[in-house]
CSV table of C-alpha atoms in Angstrom, one decimal:
chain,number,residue,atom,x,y,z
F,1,UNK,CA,140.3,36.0,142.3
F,2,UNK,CA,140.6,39.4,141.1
F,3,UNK,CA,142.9,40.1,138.2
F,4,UNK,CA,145.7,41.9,138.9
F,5,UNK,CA,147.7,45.0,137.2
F,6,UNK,CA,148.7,45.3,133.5
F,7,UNK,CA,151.6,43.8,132.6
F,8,UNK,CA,151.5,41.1,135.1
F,9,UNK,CA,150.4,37.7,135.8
F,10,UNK,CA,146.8,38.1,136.5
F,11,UNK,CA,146.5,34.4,138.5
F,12,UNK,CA,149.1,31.7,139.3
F,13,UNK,CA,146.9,28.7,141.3
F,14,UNK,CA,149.0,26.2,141.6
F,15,UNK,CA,152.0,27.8,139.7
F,16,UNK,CA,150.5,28.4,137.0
F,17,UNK,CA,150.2,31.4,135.0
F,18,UNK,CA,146.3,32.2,133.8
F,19,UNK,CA,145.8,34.3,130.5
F,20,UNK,CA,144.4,34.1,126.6
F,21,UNK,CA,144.7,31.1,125.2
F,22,UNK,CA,144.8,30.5,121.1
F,23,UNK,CA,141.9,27.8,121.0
F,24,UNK,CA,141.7,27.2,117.7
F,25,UNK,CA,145.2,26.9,117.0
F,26,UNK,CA,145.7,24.6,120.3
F,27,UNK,CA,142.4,22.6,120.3
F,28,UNK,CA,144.0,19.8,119.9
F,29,UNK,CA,146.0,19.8,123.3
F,30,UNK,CA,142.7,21.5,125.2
F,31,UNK,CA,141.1,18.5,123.9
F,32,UNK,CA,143.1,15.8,125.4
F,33,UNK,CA,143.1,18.0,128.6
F,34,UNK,CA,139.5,17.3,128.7
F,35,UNK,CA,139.4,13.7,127.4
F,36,UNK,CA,141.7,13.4,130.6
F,37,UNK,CA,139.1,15.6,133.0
F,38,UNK,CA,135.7,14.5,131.3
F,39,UNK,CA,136.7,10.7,130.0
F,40,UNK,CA,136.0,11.3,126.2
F,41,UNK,CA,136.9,8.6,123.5
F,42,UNK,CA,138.5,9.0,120.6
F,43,UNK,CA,135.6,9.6,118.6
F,44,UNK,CA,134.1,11.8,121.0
F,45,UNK,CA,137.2,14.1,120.9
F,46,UNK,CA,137.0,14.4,116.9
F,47,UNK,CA,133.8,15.6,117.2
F,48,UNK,CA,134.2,17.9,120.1
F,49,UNK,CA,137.1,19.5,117.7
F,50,UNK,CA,135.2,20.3,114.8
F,51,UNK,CA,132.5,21.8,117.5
F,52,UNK,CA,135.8,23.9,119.3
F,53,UNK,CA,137.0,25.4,115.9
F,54,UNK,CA,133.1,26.3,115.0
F,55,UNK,CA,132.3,27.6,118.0
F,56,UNK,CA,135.3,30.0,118.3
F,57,UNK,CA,134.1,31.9,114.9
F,58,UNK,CA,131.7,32.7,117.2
F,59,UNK,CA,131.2,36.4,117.7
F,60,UNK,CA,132.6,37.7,121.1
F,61,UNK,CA,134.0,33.7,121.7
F,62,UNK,CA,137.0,33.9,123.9
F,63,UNK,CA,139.4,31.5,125.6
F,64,UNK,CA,141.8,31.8,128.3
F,65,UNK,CA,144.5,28.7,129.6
F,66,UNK,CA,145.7,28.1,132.8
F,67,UNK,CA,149.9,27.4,131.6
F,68,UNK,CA,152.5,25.5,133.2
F,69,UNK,CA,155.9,26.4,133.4
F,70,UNK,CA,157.1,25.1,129.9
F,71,UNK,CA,153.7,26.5,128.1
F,72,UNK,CA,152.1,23.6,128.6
F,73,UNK,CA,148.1,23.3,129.3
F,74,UNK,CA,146.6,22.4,132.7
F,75,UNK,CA,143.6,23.9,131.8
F,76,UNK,CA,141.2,25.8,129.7
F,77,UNK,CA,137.7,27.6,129.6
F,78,UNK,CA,135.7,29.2,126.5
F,79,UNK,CA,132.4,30.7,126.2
F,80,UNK,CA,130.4,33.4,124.2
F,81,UNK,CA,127.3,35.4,124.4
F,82,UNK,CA,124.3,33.1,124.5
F,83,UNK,CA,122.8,33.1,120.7
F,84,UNK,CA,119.5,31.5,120.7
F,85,UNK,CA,120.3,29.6,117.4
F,86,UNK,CA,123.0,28.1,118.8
F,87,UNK,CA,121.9,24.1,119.1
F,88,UNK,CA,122.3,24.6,122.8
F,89,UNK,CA,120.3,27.3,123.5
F,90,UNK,CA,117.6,25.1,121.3
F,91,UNK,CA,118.0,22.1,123.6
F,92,UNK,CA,118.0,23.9,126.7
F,93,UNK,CA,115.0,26.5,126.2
F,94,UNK,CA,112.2,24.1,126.8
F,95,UNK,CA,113.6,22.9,130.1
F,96,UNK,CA,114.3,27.4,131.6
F,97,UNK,CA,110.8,28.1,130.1
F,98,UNK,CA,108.9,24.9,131.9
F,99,UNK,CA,110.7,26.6,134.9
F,100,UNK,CA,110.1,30.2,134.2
F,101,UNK,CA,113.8,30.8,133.3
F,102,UNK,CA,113.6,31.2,129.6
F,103,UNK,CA,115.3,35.3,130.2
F,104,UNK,CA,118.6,33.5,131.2
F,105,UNK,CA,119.1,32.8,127.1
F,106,UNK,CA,119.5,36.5,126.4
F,107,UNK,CA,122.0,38.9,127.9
F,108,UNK,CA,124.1,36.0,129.2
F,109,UNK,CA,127.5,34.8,128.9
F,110,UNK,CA,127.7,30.8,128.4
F,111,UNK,CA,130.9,29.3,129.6
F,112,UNK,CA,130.8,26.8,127.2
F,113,UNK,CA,133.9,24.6,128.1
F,114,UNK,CA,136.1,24.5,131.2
F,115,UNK,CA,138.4,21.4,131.8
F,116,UNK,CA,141.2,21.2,134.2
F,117,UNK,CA,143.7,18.1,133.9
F,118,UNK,CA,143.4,15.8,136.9
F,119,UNK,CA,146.7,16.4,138.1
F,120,UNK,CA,145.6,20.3,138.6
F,121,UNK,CA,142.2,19.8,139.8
F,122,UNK,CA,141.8,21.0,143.9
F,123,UNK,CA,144.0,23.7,143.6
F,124,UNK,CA,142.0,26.8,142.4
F,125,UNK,CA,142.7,26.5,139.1
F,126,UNK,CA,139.0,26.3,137.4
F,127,UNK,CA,137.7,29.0,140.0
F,128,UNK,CA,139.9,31.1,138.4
F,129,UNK,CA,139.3,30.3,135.0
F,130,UNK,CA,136.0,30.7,134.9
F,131,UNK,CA,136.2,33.7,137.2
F,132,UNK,CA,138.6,35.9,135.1
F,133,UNK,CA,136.9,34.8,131.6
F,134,UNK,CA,133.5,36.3,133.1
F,135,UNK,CA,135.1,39.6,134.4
F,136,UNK,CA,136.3,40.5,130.9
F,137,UNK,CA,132.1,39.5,129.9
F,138,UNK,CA,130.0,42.6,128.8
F,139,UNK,CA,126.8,40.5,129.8
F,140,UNK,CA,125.4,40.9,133.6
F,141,UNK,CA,124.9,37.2,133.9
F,142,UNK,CA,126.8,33.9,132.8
F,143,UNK,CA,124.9,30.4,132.3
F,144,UNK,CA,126.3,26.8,131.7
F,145,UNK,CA,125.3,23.2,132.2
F,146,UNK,CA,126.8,20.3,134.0
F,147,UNK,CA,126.3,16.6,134.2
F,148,UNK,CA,123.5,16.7,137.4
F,149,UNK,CA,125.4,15.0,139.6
F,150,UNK,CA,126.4,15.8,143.4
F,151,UNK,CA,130.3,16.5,141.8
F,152,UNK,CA,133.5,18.7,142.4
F,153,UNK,CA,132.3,21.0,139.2
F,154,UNK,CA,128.7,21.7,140.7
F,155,UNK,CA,130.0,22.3,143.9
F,156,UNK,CA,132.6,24.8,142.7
F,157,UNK,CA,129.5,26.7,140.1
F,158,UNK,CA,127.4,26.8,143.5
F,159,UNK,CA,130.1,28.6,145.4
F,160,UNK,CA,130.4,30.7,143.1
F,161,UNK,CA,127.1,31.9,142.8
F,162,UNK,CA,125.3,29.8,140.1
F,163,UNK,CA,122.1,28.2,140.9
F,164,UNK,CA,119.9,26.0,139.6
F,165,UNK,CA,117.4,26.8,136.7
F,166,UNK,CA,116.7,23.4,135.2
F,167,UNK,CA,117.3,20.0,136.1
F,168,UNK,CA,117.5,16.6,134.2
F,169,UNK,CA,117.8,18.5,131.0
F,170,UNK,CA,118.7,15.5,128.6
F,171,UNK,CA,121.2,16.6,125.5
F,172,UNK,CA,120.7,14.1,122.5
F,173,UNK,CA,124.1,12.4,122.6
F,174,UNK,CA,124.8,12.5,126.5
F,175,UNK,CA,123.8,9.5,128.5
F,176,UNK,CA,123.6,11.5,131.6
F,177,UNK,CA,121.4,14.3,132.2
F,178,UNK,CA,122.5,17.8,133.0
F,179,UNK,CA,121.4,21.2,135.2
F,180,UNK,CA,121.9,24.4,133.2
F,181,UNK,CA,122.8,26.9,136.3
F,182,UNK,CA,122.9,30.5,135.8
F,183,UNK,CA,124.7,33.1,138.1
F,184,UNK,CA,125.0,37.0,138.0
F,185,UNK,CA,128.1,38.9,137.4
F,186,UNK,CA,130.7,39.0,138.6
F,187,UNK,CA,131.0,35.6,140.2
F,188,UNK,CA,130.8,35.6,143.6
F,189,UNK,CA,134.3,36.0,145.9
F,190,UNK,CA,135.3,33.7,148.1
């Protein structure tokens, strides 16, 4: 999806209307749009908001929603240049530099979040979350990581151009284990 002229819409998937979204001052509704998409408990979600509001002090952190109608959320992605004292980057080195990947933690954007409530799921709406959040990026590349798992999300990253750059990369408090994927920019076009 390319974005389109100022002053209007730049994407409406599904109806909706795609543009900056106030993270820290909505967390609270992206967060039960991905306890909804991602199947988070209570507990999980409280800490997941202390990590939002942290992470978007962030320098160059930046959000964008995917809006119903009424102003409602459907959707949401965030991300940042990669920092290599972030705790992710720390968790996820030793897994790019077993595979000779370790250059993917500098000069890249990580998409850190992206959630899209069931009901909008399908419909183009994360492909053009995650596409207009990395045209804005000033980095020539964006990584991420995803439960590793033959699923909707990986298949959408893939078409868009990420690949694979480590597998079975285990985070301390996930029970499943991930694939960080990396992809240059811009994203590939359908």
């Amino acid at each position: 999806m390319t974005p389109t002229p100022a002053g209007e819409d730049p994407v409406r998937p599904a109806g909706l209307r795609i543009g900056p979204l106030d993270l820290a001052a909505r967390v609270d509704e992206a967060l039960r749009v991905q306890a909804l998409a991602f199947g988070l408990s209570e507990e999980e979600v409280g800490i997941r908001r202390y990590i939002v509001q942290r992470h978007m002090t962030c320098r160059g952190a930046r959000a964008l929603g995917a809006f119903t109608e009424d102003g409602g959320l459907a959707g949401f992605v965030y991300g940042m240049p990669n920092d290599r004292t972030h705790w992710w980057s720390g968790v996820v080195e030793p897994y790019l530099r077993a595979g000779g990947h370790e250059e993917w933690l500098d000069g890249s954007f990580v998409i850190t979040e992206l959630h899209v409530h069931p009901g909008f799921q399908g419909k183009g709406v994360g492909r053009a979350l995650i596409t207009l959040i990395t045209d804005t990026a000033a980095e020539d590349r964006s990584i991420l990581s995803a439960i590793d798992t033959d699923s909707p999300a990986r298949g959408l990253y893939g078409s868009l151009g990420y690949t694979d750059l480590a597998r079975q990369v285990l985070f301390p408090s996930a029970s499943l284990p991930y694939a960080v994927m990396g992809a240059p920019l811009p994203l590939r076009r359908p």
